[in-house]
Amino acid sequence: MFRFKQFTIHQDRCPMKVGTDGVLLGAWASLRPTDLRLLDIGTGTGLIALMLAQRAPGARITGIDIADTSQARENADASPWGERLSFVSCPVQCFEVSEPFDLIVSNPPFFDDSLLCPDAGRTAARHAVTLPFGELCDAVMRLLAPAGRFAVVLPTSEVRRFLLAAGGRLTTIRRTDVRTTPRHPAKRTLLELTPTAMTDPMEAAVFDELTVGTGEHECYTAKYQALTRDFYLKF
C-alpha cells in the first residue's frame, strides 16, 4: 500500500508497483482547462489516472490495461473522484471509442532487447512484448483528438527508438530529461508530443532537465519537490 496526500494505492494484485516513473508522469503531463477526456494507457494500479483526476476536476479519465483492472477500480472507488474514473481491461490495439481524447498518457512497456523476467506480469509491464512502440503510436494516433497531446515516460536510452517507431507522425513539443542525482546522467525522459500535422513549425519545443535528489540521503531538489508536493506525504 502506498499513501498519497489525497488517495491511497493498494497494489498487492498488480505486478508493477508505485514508482518514480509513474509519479513523474502524472505530475508533469500538462493539462489545459479544455482537456475533458483523458486516457491512461497501461493504467496498472490506476496511479496516473488518479493523479490526473486530482489535477483536473472537470475531466473524465479512462484507464486501460491488458491486465485485470479491478484493483485500479477499487483504488478509484476509495478516492474522492471515483465517479469520474472508468477502467477497461482490453489491449489498446483493440480499444475503440466514439469520441477522441484530449490528452493521452502512458508509462509503457520497454526494453525490447533485454532478457525477459520470469514473472509473466512484470514481463508484460516492462518489456515491449504486448505493446511495441509502433503499435502504441498507432493507438495514440487513432484515439487522440487532432489538437490533443500525448505524454509518455521512457528510459532515455529508448527515446530515439520510440521516435523512430512514431515515424514522423508525432512531434515533440516538450521534453524533460530526468537525473536521479546531479552526478548521474539522465536515465528517464518525459516527452509531450502532438500530431505533426497540428504542430506550429514556428513554435520551438521546450527542453529542460529535472534532478530528483541532491545526492544526500533522502534529500530532494526544490524542483522535484515543487513538481510532486501535491501528492507525496513527505513534501
JSON list of C-alpha atoms in Angstrom, two decimals:
[
{"chain": "A", "resi": 1, "resn": "MET", "atom": "CA", "xyz": [0.00, 0.00, 0.00]},
{"chain": "A", "resi": 2, "resn": "PHE", "atom": "CA", "xyz": [1.23, 3.49, -0.87]},
{"chain": "A", "resi": 3, "resn": "ARG", "atom": "CA", "xyz": [-0.38, 6.58, 0.66]},
{"chain": "A", "resi": 4, "resn": "PHE", "atom": "CA", "xyz": [-0.51, 9.91, -1.13]},
{"chain": "A", "resi": 5, "resn": "LYS", "atom": "CA", "xyz": [-1.96, 13.14, 0.23]},
{"chain": "A", "resi": 6, "resn": "GLN", "atom": "CA", "xyz": [-5.44, 12.67, -1.21]},
{"chain": "A", "resi": 7, "resn": "PHE", "atom": "CA", "xyz": [-5.64, 8.98, -2.14]},
{"chain": "A", "resi": 8, "resn": "THR", "atom": "CA", "xyz": [-4.15, 5.57, -1.40]},
{"chain": "A", "resi": 9, "resn": "ILE", "atom": "CA", "xyz": [-2.87, 2.96, -3.84]},
{"chain": "A", "resi": 10, "resn": "HIS", "atom": "CA", "xyz": [-3.32, -0.71, -2.97]},
{"chain": "A", "resi": 11, "resn": "GLN", "atom": "CA", "xyz": [-1.03, -2.74, -5.21]},
{"chain": "A", "resi": 12, "resn": "ASP", "atom": "CA", "xyz": [-0.87, -6.31, -3.92]},
{"chain": "A", "resi": 13, "resn": "ARG", "atom": "CA", "xyz": [-2.55, -7.69, -7.08]},
{"chain": "A", "resi": 14, "resn": "CYS", "atom": "CA", "xyz": [-0.57, -5.64, -9.60]},
{"chain": "A", "resi": 15, "resn": "PRO", "atom": "CA", "xyz": [2.82, -6.81, -10.89]},
{"chain": "A", "resi": 16, "resn": "MET", "atom": "CA", "xyz": [4.27, -3.30, -11.20]},
{"chain": "A", "resi": 17, "resn": "LYS", "atom": "CA", "xyz": [4.21, -1.24, -8.02]},
{"chain": "A", "resi": 18, "resn": "VAL", "atom": "CA", "xyz": [4.14, 2.52, -7.48]},
{"chain": "A", "resi": 19, "resn": "GLY", "atom": "CA", "xyz": [7.39, 4.01, -8.74]},
{"chain": "A", "resi": 20, "resn": "THR", "atom": "CA", "xyz": [9.02, 7.32, -9.55]},
{"chain": "A", "resi": 21, "resn": "ASP", "atom": "CA", "xyz": [8.29, 6.97, -13.30]},
{"chain": "A", "resi": 22, "resn": "GLY", "atom": "CA", "xyz": [4.52, 6.98, -12.84]},
{"chain": "A", "resi": 23, "resn": "VAL", "atom": "CA", "xyz": [4.54, 9.77, -10.26]},
{"chain": "A", "resi": 24, "resn": "LEU", "atom": "CA", "xyz": [6.72, 11.91, -12.50]},
{"chain": "A", "resi": 25, "resn": "LEU", "atom": "CA", "xyz": [4.43, 11.47, -15.49]},
{"chain": "A", "resi": 26, "resn": "GLY", "atom": "CA", "xyz": [1.24, 12.06, -13.52]},
{"chain": "A", "resi": 27, "resn": "ALA", "atom": "CA", "xyz": [2.61, 15.30, -12.09]},
{"chain": "A", "resi": 28, "resn": "TRP", "atom": "CA", "xyz": [4.47, 16.51, -15.21]},
{"chain": "A", "resi": 29, "resn": "ALA", "atom": "CA", "xyz": [1.90, 15.99, -18.01]},
{"chain": "A", "resi": 30, "resn": "SER", "atom": "CA", "xyz": [0.44, 19.37, -18.93]},
{"chain": "A", "resi": 31, "resn": "LEU", "atom": "CA", "xyz": [-3.29, 19.91, -18.51]},
{"chain": "A", "resi": 32, "resn": "ARG", "atom": "CA", "xyz": [-5.36, 22.59, -20.23]},
{"chain": "A", "resi": 33, "resn": "PRO", "atom": "CA", "xyz": [-8.78, 23.78, -18.99]},
{"chain": "A", "resi": 34, "resn": "THR", "atom": "CA", "xyz": [-10.27, 22.35, -22.21]},
{"chain": "A", "resi": 35, "resn": "ASP", "atom": "CA", "xyz": [-8.90, 18.84, -21.54]},
{"chain": "A", "resi": 36, "resn": "LEU", "atom": "CA", "xyz": [-12.06, 16.98, -20.59]},
{"chain": "A", "resi": 37, "resn": "ARG", "atom": "CA", "xyz": [-11.34, 13.46, -21.87]},
{"chain": "A", "resi": 38, "resn": "LEU", "atom": "CA", "xyz": [-8.14, 11.82, -20.65]},
{"chain": "A", "resi": 39, "resn": "LEU", "atom": "CA", "xyz": [-6.76, 8.31, -21.30]},
{"chain": "A", "resi": 40, "resn": "ASP", "atom": "CA", "xyz": [-4.13, 6.39, -19.31]},
{"chain": "A", "resi": 41, "resn": "ILE", "atom": "CA", "xyz": [-2.69, 3.51, -21.37]},
{"chain": "A", "resi": 42, "resn": "GLY", "atom": "CA", "xyz": [-1.32, 0.71, -19.17]},
{"chain": "A", "resi": 43, "resn": "THR", "atom": "CA", "xyz": [-3.03, 2.02, -16.05]},
{"chain": "A", "resi": 44, "resn": "GLY", "atom": "CA", "xyz": [-1.96, -0.80, -13.68]},
{"chain": "A", "resi": 45, "resn": "THR", "atom": "CA", "xyz": [-2.88, 0.30, -10.16]},
{"chain": "A", "resi": 46, "resn": "GLY", "atom": "CA", "xyz": [-4.63, 3.40, -11.54]},
{"chain": "A", "resi": 47, "resn": "LEU", "atom": "CA", "xyz": [-1.95, 5.70, -10.07]},
{"chain": "A", "resi": 48, "resn": "ILE", "atom": "CA", "xyz": [-1.54, 8.07, -13.03]},
{"chain": "A", "resi": 49, "resn": "ALA", "atom": "CA", "xyz": [-5.29, 8.13, -13.70]},
{"chain": "A", "resi": 50, "resn": "LEU", "atom": "CA", "xyz": [-5.90, 9.15, -10.08]},
{"chain": "A", "resi": 51, "resn": "MET", "atom": "CA", "xyz": [-3.23, 11.84, -10.24]},
{"chain": "A", "resi": 52, "resn": "LEU", "atom": "CA", "xyz": [-4.91, 13.27, -13.35]},
{"chain": "A", "resi": 53, "resn": "ALA", "atom": "CA", "xyz": [-8.30, 13.16, -11.62]},
{"chain": "A", "resi": 54, "resn": "GLN", "atom": "CA", "xyz": [-6.86, 15.16, -8.71]},
{"chain": "A", "resi": 55, "resn": "ARG", "atom": "CA", "xyz": [-5.34, 17.73, -11.07]},
{"chain": "A", "resi": 56, "resn": "ALA", "atom": "CA", "xyz": [-8.29, 18.06, -13.49]},
{"chain": "A", "resi": 57, "resn": "PRO", "atom": "CA", "xyz": [-11.56, 18.39, -11.54]},
{"chain": "A", "resi": 58, "resn": "GLY", "atom": "CA", "xyz": [-13.71, 18.74, -14.66]},
{"chain": "A", "resi": 59, "resn": "ALA", "atom": "CA", "xyz": [-12.27, 15.83, -16.63]},
{"chain": "A", "resi": 60, "resn": "ARG", "atom": "CA", "xyz": [-13.33, 12.25, -17.11]},
{"chain": "A", "resi": 61, "resn": "ILE", "atom": "CA", "xyz": [-10.46, 9.79, -17.08]},
{"chain": "A", "resi": 62, "resn": "THR", "atom": "CA", "xyz": [-10.29, 6.31, -18.60]},
{"chain": "A", "resi": 63, "resn": "GLY", "atom": "CA", "xyz": [-7.63, 3.80, -17.64]},
{"chain": "A", "resi": 64, "resn": "ILE", "atom": "CA", "xyz": [-6.96, 0.86, -19.94]},
{"chain": "A", "resi": 65, "resn": "ASP", "atom": "CA", "xyz": [-4.77, -2.18, -19.38]},
{"chain": "A", "resi": 66, "resn": "ILE", "atom": "CA", "xyz": [-4.32, -5.59, -20.95]},
{"chain": "A", "resi": 67, "resn": "ALA", "atom": "CA", "xyz": [-4.33, -6.99, -17.39]},
{"chain": "A", "resi": 68, "resn": "ASP", "atom": "CA", "xyz": [-7.13, -7.08, -14.82]},
{"chain": "A", "resi": 69, "resn": "THR", "atom": "CA", "xyz": [-8.14, -3.55, -13.77]},
{"chain": "A", "resi": 70, "resn": "SER", "atom": "CA", "xyz": [-10.15, -4.50, -10.69]},
{"chain": "A", "resi": 71, "resn": "GLN", "atom": "CA", "xyz": [-7.54, -3.13, -8.26]},
{"chain": "A", "resi": 72, "resn": "ALA", "atom": "CA", "xyz": [-7.43, 0.18, -10.15]},
{"chain": "A", "resi": 73, "resn": "ARG", "atom": "CA", "xyz": [-11.21, 0.29, -9.88]},
{"chain": "A", "resi": 74, "resn": "GLU", "atom": "CA", "xyz": [-11.05, -0.32, -6.13]},
{"chain": "A", "resi": 75, "resn": "ASN", "atom": "CA", "xyz": [-8.39, 2.39, -5.67]},
{"chain": "A", "resi": 76, "resn": "ALA", "atom": "CA", "xyz": [-10.55, 4.84, -7.62]},
{"chain": "A", "resi": 77, "resn": "ASP", "atom": "CA", "xyz": [-13.69, 3.98, -5.64]},
{"chain": "A", "resi": 78, "resn": "ALA", "atom": "CA", "xyz": [-11.82, 4.68, -2.39]},
{"chain": "A", "resi": 79, "resn": "SER", "atom": "CA", "xyz": [-10.72, 8.11, -3.71]},
{"chain": "A", "resi": 80, "resn": "PRO", "atom": "CA", "xyz": [-12.74, 11.36, -3.88]},
{"chain": "A", "resi": 81, "resn": "TRP", "atom": "CA", "xyz": [-13.05, 11.04, -7.69]},
{"chain": "A", "resi": 82, "resn": "GLY", "atom": "CA", "xyz": [-14.35, 7.53, -8.30]},
{"chain": "A", "resi": 83, "resn": "GLU", "atom": "CA", "xyz": [-17.35, 8.64, -10.37]},
{"chain": "A", "resi": 84, "resn": "ARG", "atom": "CA", "xyz": [-15.07, 10.38, -12.92]},
{"chain": "A", "resi": 85, "resn": "LEU", "atom": "CA", "xyz": [-12.81, 7.37, -13.46]},
{"chain": "A", "resi": 86, "resn": "SER", "atom": "CA", "xyz": [-13.52, 4.32, -15.60]},
{"chain": "A", "resi": 87, "resn": "PHE", "atom": "CA", "xyz": [-11.31, 1.32, -16.34]},
{"chain": "A", "resi": 88, "resn": "VAL", "atom": "CA", "xyz": [-11.28, -1.14, -19.21]},
{"chain": "A", "resi": 89, "resn": "SER", "atom": "CA", "xyz": [-9.43, -4.45, -19.43]},
{"chain": "A", "resi": 90, "resn": "CYS", "atom": "CA", "xyz": [-8.50, -4.58, -23.10]},
{"chain": "A", "resi": 91, "resn": "PRO", "atom": "CA", "xyz": [-5.43, -4.38, -25.33]},
{"chain": "A", "resi": 92, "resn": "VAL", "atom": "CA", "xyz": [-5.23, -0.80, -26.53]},
{"chain": "A", "resi": 93, "resn": "GLN", "atom": "CA", "xyz": [-4.82, -2.14, -30.06]},
{"chain": "A", "resi": 94, "resn": "CYS", "atom": "CA", "xyz": [-8.48, -3.26, -29.85]},
{"chain": "A", "resi": 95, "resn": "PHE", "atom": "CA", "xyz": [-9.83, -0.32, -27.83]},
{"chain": "A", "resi": 96, "resn": "GLU", "atom": "CA", "xyz": [-12.48, 1.72, -29.63]},
{"chain": "A", "resi": 97, "resn": "VAL", "atom": "CA", "xyz": [-14.23, 4.95, -28.60]},
{"chain": "A", "resi": 98, "resn": "SER", "atom": "CA", "xyz": [-16.75, 7.22, -30.27]},
{"chain": "A", "resi": 99, "resn": "GLU", "atom": "CA", "xyz": [-15.05, 10.44, -29.16]},
{"chain": "A", "resi": 100, "resn": "PRO", "atom": "CA", "xyz": [-11.27, 11.09, -29.16]},
{"chain": "A", "resi": 101, "resn": "PHE", "atom": "CA", "xyz": [-9.21, 12.05, -26.13]},
{"chain": "A", "resi": 102, "resn": "ASP", "atom": "CA", "xyz": [-7.72, 15.48, -25.40]},
{"chain": "A", "resi": 103, "resn": "LEU", "atom": "CA", "xyz": [-4.76, 14.01, -23.53]},
{"chain": "A", "resi": 104, "resn": "ILE", "atom": "CA", "xyz": [-3.30, 10.50, -23.56]},
{"chain": "A", "resi": 105, "resn": "VAL", "atom": "CA", "xyz": [-0.61, 9.45, -21.10]},
{"chain": "A", "resi": 106, "resn": "SER", "atom": "CA", "xyz": [1.38, 6.24, -20.83]},
{"chain": "A", "resi": 107, "resn": "ASN", "atom": "CA", "xyz": [4.15, 4.66, -18.81]},
{"chain": "A", "resi": 108, "resn": "PRO", "atom": "CA", "xyz": [4.60, 1.95, -21.46]},
{"chain": "A", "resi": 109, "resn": "PRO", "atom": "CA", "xyz": [6.47, -1.33, -21.65]},
{"chain": "A", "resi": 110, "resn": "PHE", "atom": "CA", "xyz": [10.01, -1.05, -22.92]},
{"chain": "A", "resi": 111, "resn": "PHE", "atom": "CA", "xyz": [13.40, -2.81, -23.17]},
{"chain": "A", "resi": 112, "resn": "ASP", "atom": "CA", "xyz": [12.80, -4.78, -26.38]},
{"chain": "A", "resi": 113, "resn": "ASP", "atom": "CA", "xyz": [16.21, -6.43, -26.31]},
{"chain": "A", "resi": 114, "resn": "SER", "atom": "CA", "xyz": [16.62, -7.19, -22.62]},
{"chain": "A", "resi": 115, "resn": "LEU", "atom": "CA", "xyz": [16.24, -10.61, -21.02]},
{"chain": "A", "resi": 116, "resn": "LEU", "atom": "CA", "xyz": [12.67, -11.48, -20.12]},
{"chain": "A", "resi": 117, "resn": "CYS", "atom": "CA", "xyz": [11.72, -11.58, -16.46]},
{"chain": "A", "resi": 118, "resn": "PRO", "atom": "CA", "xyz": [10.49, -14.97, -15.17]},
{"chain": "A", "resi": 119, "resn": "ASP", "atom": "CA", "xyz": [7.38, -13.25, -13.75]},
{"chain": "A", "resi": 120, "resn": "ALA", "atom": "CA", "xyz": [4.83, -13.02, -16.56]},
{"chain": "A", "resi": 121, "resn": "GLY", "atom": "CA", "xyz": [3.13, -9.92, -15.15]},
{"chain": "A", "resi": 122, "resn": "ARG", "atom": "CA", "xyz": [6.36, -7.95, -14.84]},
{"chain": "A", "resi": 123, "resn": "THR", "atom": "CA", "xyz": [7.42, -9.14, -18.28]},
{"chain": "A", "resi": 124, "resn": "ALA", "atom": "CA", "xyz": [4.24, -7.73, -19.84]},
{"chain": "A", "resi": 125, "resn": "ALA", "atom": "CA", "xyz": [4.64, -4.48, -17.94]},
{"chain": "A", "resi": 126, "resn": "ARG", "atom": "CA", "xyz": [8.34, -3.90, -18.53]},
{"chain": "A", "resi": 127, "resn": "HIS", "atom": "CA", "xyz": [9.10, -5.44, -21.93]},
{"chain": "A", "resi": 128, "resn": "ALA", "atom": "CA", "xyz": [7.63, -4.38, -25.26]},
{"chain": "A", "resi": 129, "resn": "VAL", "atom": "CA", "xyz": [6.01, -7.78, -25.76]},
{"chain": "A", "resi": 130, "resn": "THR", "atom": "CA", "xyz": [2.32, -6.90, -25.71]},
{"chain": "A", "resi": 131, "resn": "LEU", "atom": "CA", "xyz": [2.67, -3.27, -26.82]},
{"chain": "A", "resi": 132, "resn": "PRO", "atom": "CA", "xyz": [5.58, -2.49, -29.16]},
{"chain": "A", "resi": 133, "resn": "PHE", "atom": "CA", "xyz": [6.30, 1.20, -29.60]},
{"chain": "A", "resi": 134, "resn": "GLY", "atom": "CA", "xyz": [4.95, 1.20, -33.16]},
{"chain": "A", "resi": 135, "resn": "GLU", "atom": "CA", "xyz": [1.61, -0.22, -32.04]},
{"chain": "A", "resi": 136, "resn": "LEU", "atom": "CA", "xyz": [1.46, 2.26, -29.15]},
{"chain": "A", "resi": 137, "resn": "CYS", "atom": "CA", "xyz": [1.94, 5.13, -31.61]},
{"chain": "A", "resi": 138, "resn": "ASP", "atom": "CA", "xyz": [-0.71, 3.63, -33.90]},
{"chain": "A", "resi": 139, "resn": "ALA", "atom": "CA", "xyz": [-3.17, 3.58, -30.99]},
{"chain": "A", "resi": 140, "resn": "VAL", "atom": "CA", "xyz": [-2.33, 7.14, -29.96]},
{"chain": "A", "resi": 141, "resn": "MET", "atom": "CA", "xyz": [-2.89, 8.45, -33.48]},
{"chain": "A", "resi": 142, "resn": "ARG", "atom": "CA", "xyz": [-6.22, 6.64, -33.65]},
{"chain": "A", "resi": 143, "resn": "LEU", "atom": "CA", "xyz": [-7.51, 7.73, -30.23]},
{"chain": "A", "resi": 144, "resn": "LEU", "atom": "CA", "xyz": [-6.11, 11.26, -29.90]},
{"chain": "A", "resi": 145, "resn": "ALA", "atom": "CA", "xyz": [-8.03, 14.39, -30.87]},
{"chain": "A", "resi": 146, "resn": "PRO", "atom": "CA", "xyz": [-6.37, 16.32, -33.74]},
{"chain": "A", "resi": 147, "resn": "ALA", "atom": "CA", "xyz": [-5.12, 19.05, -31.37]},
{"chain": "A", "resi": 148, "resn": "GLY", "atom": "CA", "xyz": [-4.54, 16.65, -28.47]},
{"chain": "A", "resi": 149, "resn": "ARG", "atom": "CA", "xyz": [-1.27, 15.75, -26.76]},
{"chain": "A", "resi": 150, "resn": "PHE", "atom": "CA", "xyz": [0.43, 12.52, -25.81]},
{"chain": "A", "resi": 151, "resn": "ALA", "atom": "CA", "xyz": [2.67, 12.42, -22.71]},
{"chain": "A", "resi": 152, "resn": "VAL", "atom": "CA", "xyz": [4.97, 9.46, -22.09]},
{"chain": "A", "resi": 153, "resn": "VAL", "atom": "CA", "xyz": [7.85, 8.48, -19.80]},
{"chain": "A", "resi": 154, "resn": "LEU", "atom": "CA", "xyz": [10.69, 6.39, -21.25]},
{"chain": "A", "resi": 155, "resn": "PRO", "atom": "CA", "xyz": [14.22, 5.30, -20.46]},
{"chain": "A", "resi": 156, "resn": "THR", "atom": "CA", "xyz": [16.41, 7.97, -22.05]},
{"chain": "A", "resi": 157, "resn": "SER", "atom": "CA", "xyz": [18.16, 5.21, -23.97]},
{"chain": "A", "resi": 158, "resn": "GLU", "atom": "CA", "xyz": [14.84, 4.27, -25.63]},
{"chain": "A", "resi": 159, "resn": "VAL", "atom": "CA", "xyz": [13.76, 7.74, -26.82]},
{"chain": "A", "resi": 160, "resn": "ARG", "atom": "CA", "xyz": [15.38, 7.51, -30.24]},
{"chain": "A", "resi": 161, "resn": "ARG", "atom": "CA", "xyz": [13.82, 4.10, -30.89]},
{"chain": "A", "resi": 162, "resn": "PHE", "atom": "CA", "xyz": [10.41, 5.39, -29.81]},
{"chain": "A", "resi": 163, "resn": "LEU", "atom": "CA", "xyz": [10.62, 8.42, -32.12]},
{"chain": "A", "resi": 164, "resn": "LEU", "atom": "CA", "xyz": [11.66, 6.18, -35.00]},
{"chain": "A", "resi": 165, "resn": "ALA", "atom": "CA", "xyz": [8.63, 3.99, -34.30]},
{"chain": "A", "resi": 166, "resn": "ALA", "atom": "CA", "xyz": [6.43, 7.10, -34.39]},
{"chain": "A", "resi": 167, "resn": "GLY", "atom": "CA", "xyz": [7.55, 7.53, -37.98]},
{"chain": "A", "resi": 168, "resn": "GLY", "atom": "CA", "xyz": [7.15, 11.29, -38.10]},
{"chain": "A", "resi": 169, "resn": "ARG", "atom": "CA", "xyz": [3.50, 11.16, -37.06]},
{"chain": "A", "resi": 170, "resn": "LEU", "atom": "CA", "xyz": [4.15, 12.78, -33.67]},
{"chain": "A", "resi": 171, "resn": "THR", "atom": "CA", "xyz": [6.25, 15.86, -32.95]},
{"chain": "A", "resi": 172, "resn": "THR", "atom": "CA", "xyz": [7.92, 16.58, -29.61]},
{"chain": "A", "resi": 173, "resn": "ILE", "atom": "CA", "xyz": [6.77, 19.88, -28.14]},
{"chain": "A", "resi": 174, "resn": "ARG", "atom": "CA", "xyz": [8.20, 19.37, -24.65]},
{"chain": "A", "resi": 175, "resn": "ARG", "atom": "CA", "xyz": [10.97, 17.19, -23.23]},
{"chain": "A", "resi": 176, "resn": "THR", "atom": "CA", "xyz": [12.40, 16.82, -19.73]},
{"chain": "A", "resi": 177, "resn": "ASP", "atom": "CA", "xyz": [15.41, 14.59, -19.09]},
{"chain": "A", "resi": 178, "resn": "VAL", "atom": "CA", "xyz": [15.47, 13.25, -15.53]},
{"chain": "A", "resi": 179, "resn": "ARG", "atom": "CA", "xyz": [18.59, 12.62, -13.44]},
{"chain": "A", "resi": 180, "resn": "THR", "atom": "CA", "xyz": [18.46, 10.76, -10.13]},
{"chain": "A", "resi": 181, "resn": "THR", "atom": "CA", "xyz": [21.26, 12.98, -8.74]},
{"chain": "A", "resi": 182, "resn": "PRO", "atom": "CA", "xyz": [23.49, 15.72, -10.21]},
{"chain": "A", "resi": 183, "resn": "ARG", "atom": "CA", "xyz": [26.34, 13.22, -10.62]},
{"chain": "A", "resi": 184, "resn": "HIS", "atom": "CA", "xyz": [24.36, 10.75, -12.73]},
{"chain": "A", "resi": 185, "resn": "PRO", "atom": "CA", "xyz": [23.38, 11.07, -16.39]},
{"chain": "A", "resi": 186, "resn": "ALA", "atom": "CA", "xyz": [19.70, 11.22, -17.29]},
{"chain": "A", "resi": 187, "resn": "LYS", "atom": "CA", "xyz": [18.05, 7.80, -17.04]},
{"chain": "A", "resi": 188, "resn": "ARG", "atom": "CA", "xyz": [14.44, 8.78, -17.78]},
{"chain": "A", "resi": 189, "resn": "THR", "atom": "CA", "xyz": [12.87, 11.18, -20.27]},
{"chain": "A", "resi": 190, "resn": "LEU", "atom": "CA", "xyz": [9.41, 12.74, -20.20]},
{"chain": "A", "resi": 191, "resn": "LEU", "atom": "CA", "xyz": [8.03, 13.60, -23.64]},
{"chain": "A", "resi": 192, "resn": "GLU", "atom": "CA", "xyz": [4.96, 15.55, -24.68]},
{"chain": "A", "resi": 193, "resn": "LEU", "atom": "CA", "xyz": [4.02, 15.12, -28.32]},
{"chain": "A", "resi": 194, "resn": "THR", "atom": "CA", "xyz": [1.29, 16.25, -30.67]},
{"chain": "A", "resi": 195, "resn": "PRO", "atom": "CA", "xyz": [0.25, 15.08, -34.14]},
{"chain": "A", "resi": 196, "resn": "THR", "atom": "CA", "xyz": [2.75, 16.50, -36.62]},
{"chain": "A", "resi": 197, "resn": "ALA", "atom": "CA", "xyz": [0.02, 17.98, -38.83]},
{"chain": "A", "resi": 198, "resn": "MET", "atom": "CA", "xyz": [-1.12, 20.18, -35.94]},
{"chain": "A", "resi": 199, "resn": "THR", "atom": "CA", "xyz": [2.37, 21.41, -34.96]},
{"chain": "A", "resi": 200, "resn": "ASP", "atom": "CA", "xyz": [3.21, 25.05, -35.48]},
{"chain": "A", "resi": 201, "resn": "PRO", "atom": "CA", "xyz": [6.59, 25.00, -37.28]},
{"chain": "A", "resi": 202, "resn": "MET", "atom": "CA", "xyz": [7.42, 28.42, -35.80]},
{"chain": "A", "resi": 203, "resn": "GLU", "atom": "CA", "xyz": [6.93, 27.26, -32.21]},
{"chain": "A", "resi": 204, "resn": "ALA", "atom": "CA", "xyz": [10.09, 25.89, -30.62]},
{"chain": "A", "resi": 205, "resn": "ALA", "atom": "CA", "xyz": [9.90, 22.80, -28.43]},
{"chain": "A", "resi": 206, "resn": "VAL", "atom": "CA", "xyz": [10.69, 23.22, -24.73]},
{"chain": "A", "resi": 207, "resn": "PHE", "atom": "CA", "xyz": [13.65, 21.17, -23.46]},
{"chain": "A", "resi": 208, "resn": "ASP", "atom": "CA", "xyz": [14.81, 21.07, -19.84]},
{"chain": "A", "resi": 209, "resn": "GLU", "atom": "CA", "xyz": [16.20, 18.83, -17.11]},
{"chain": "A", "resi": 210, "resn": "LEU", "atom": "CA", "xyz": [14.96, 17.68, -13.72]},
{"chain": "A", "resi": 211, "resn": "THR", "atom": "CA", "xyz": [17.14, 16.25, -10.97]},
{"chain": "A", "resi": 212, "resn": "VAL", "atom": "CA", "xyz": [15.32, 14.20, -8.33]},
{"chain": "A", "resi": 213, "resn": "GLY", "atom": "CA", "xyz": [17.81, 14.05, -5.47]},
{"chain": "A", "resi": 214, "resn": "THR", "atom": "CA", "xyz": [20.63, 16.27, -4.25]},
{"chain": "A", "resi": 215, "resn": "GLY", "atom": "CA", "xyz": [22.95, 13.29, -3.75]},
{"chain": "A", "resi": 216, "resn": "GLU", "atom": "CA", "xyz": [22.49, 13.22, 0.02]},
{"chain": "A", "resi": 217, "resn": "HIS", "atom": "CA", "xyz": [20.37, 10.51, 1.62]},
{"chain": "A", "resi": 218, "resn": "GLU", "atom": "CA", "xyz": [16.61, 11.28, 1.45]},
{"chain": "A", "resi": 219, "resn": "CYS", "atom": "CA", "xyz": [17.27, 14.83, 0.23]},
{"chain": "A", "resi": 220, "resn": "TYR", "atom": "CA", "xyz": [15.35, 16.03, -2.82]},
{"chain": "A", "resi": 221, "resn": "THR", "atom": "CA", "xyz": [15.81, 19.03, -5.07]},
{"chain": "A", "resi": 222, "resn": "ALA", "atom": "CA", "xyz": [13.49, 22.00, -4.78]},
{"chain": "A", "resi": 223, "resn": "LYS", "atom": "CA", "xyz": [12.34, 21.49, -8.38]},
{"chain": "A", "resi": 224, "resn": "TYR", "atom": "CA", "xyz": [11.33, 17.86, -7.76]},
{"chain": "A", "resi": 225, "resn": "GLN", "atom": "CA", "xyz": [9.55, 18.80, -4.54]},
{"chain": "A", "resi": 226, "resn": "ALA", "atom": "CA", "xyz": [7.64, 21.58, -6.33]},
{"chain": "A", "resi": 227, "resn": "LEU", "atom": "CA", "xyz": [6.54, 19.15, -9.04]},
{"chain": "A", "resi": 228, "resn": "THR", "atom": "CA", "xyz": [5.32, 16.41, -6.70]},
{"chain": "A", "resi": 229, "resn": "ARG", "atom": "CA", "xyz": [4.35, 18.19, -3.46]},
{"chain": "A", "resi": 230, "resn": "ASP", "atom": "CA", "xyz": [0.60, 17.96, -4.18]},
{"chain": "A", "resi": 231, "resn": "PHE", "atom": "CA", "xyz": [0.95, 14.17, -3.98]},
{"chain": "A", "resi": 232, "resn": "TYR", "atom": "CA", "xyz": [3.78, 12.93, -1.76]},
{"chain": "A", "resi": 233, "resn": "LEU", "atom": "CA", "xyz": [3.14, 12.98, 2.00]},
{"chain": "A", "resi": 234, "resn": "LYS", "atom": "CA", "xyz": [6.83, 13.69, 2.67]},
{"chain": "A", "resi": 235, "resn": "PHE", "atom": "CA", "xyz": [6.58, 17.06, 0.92]}
]
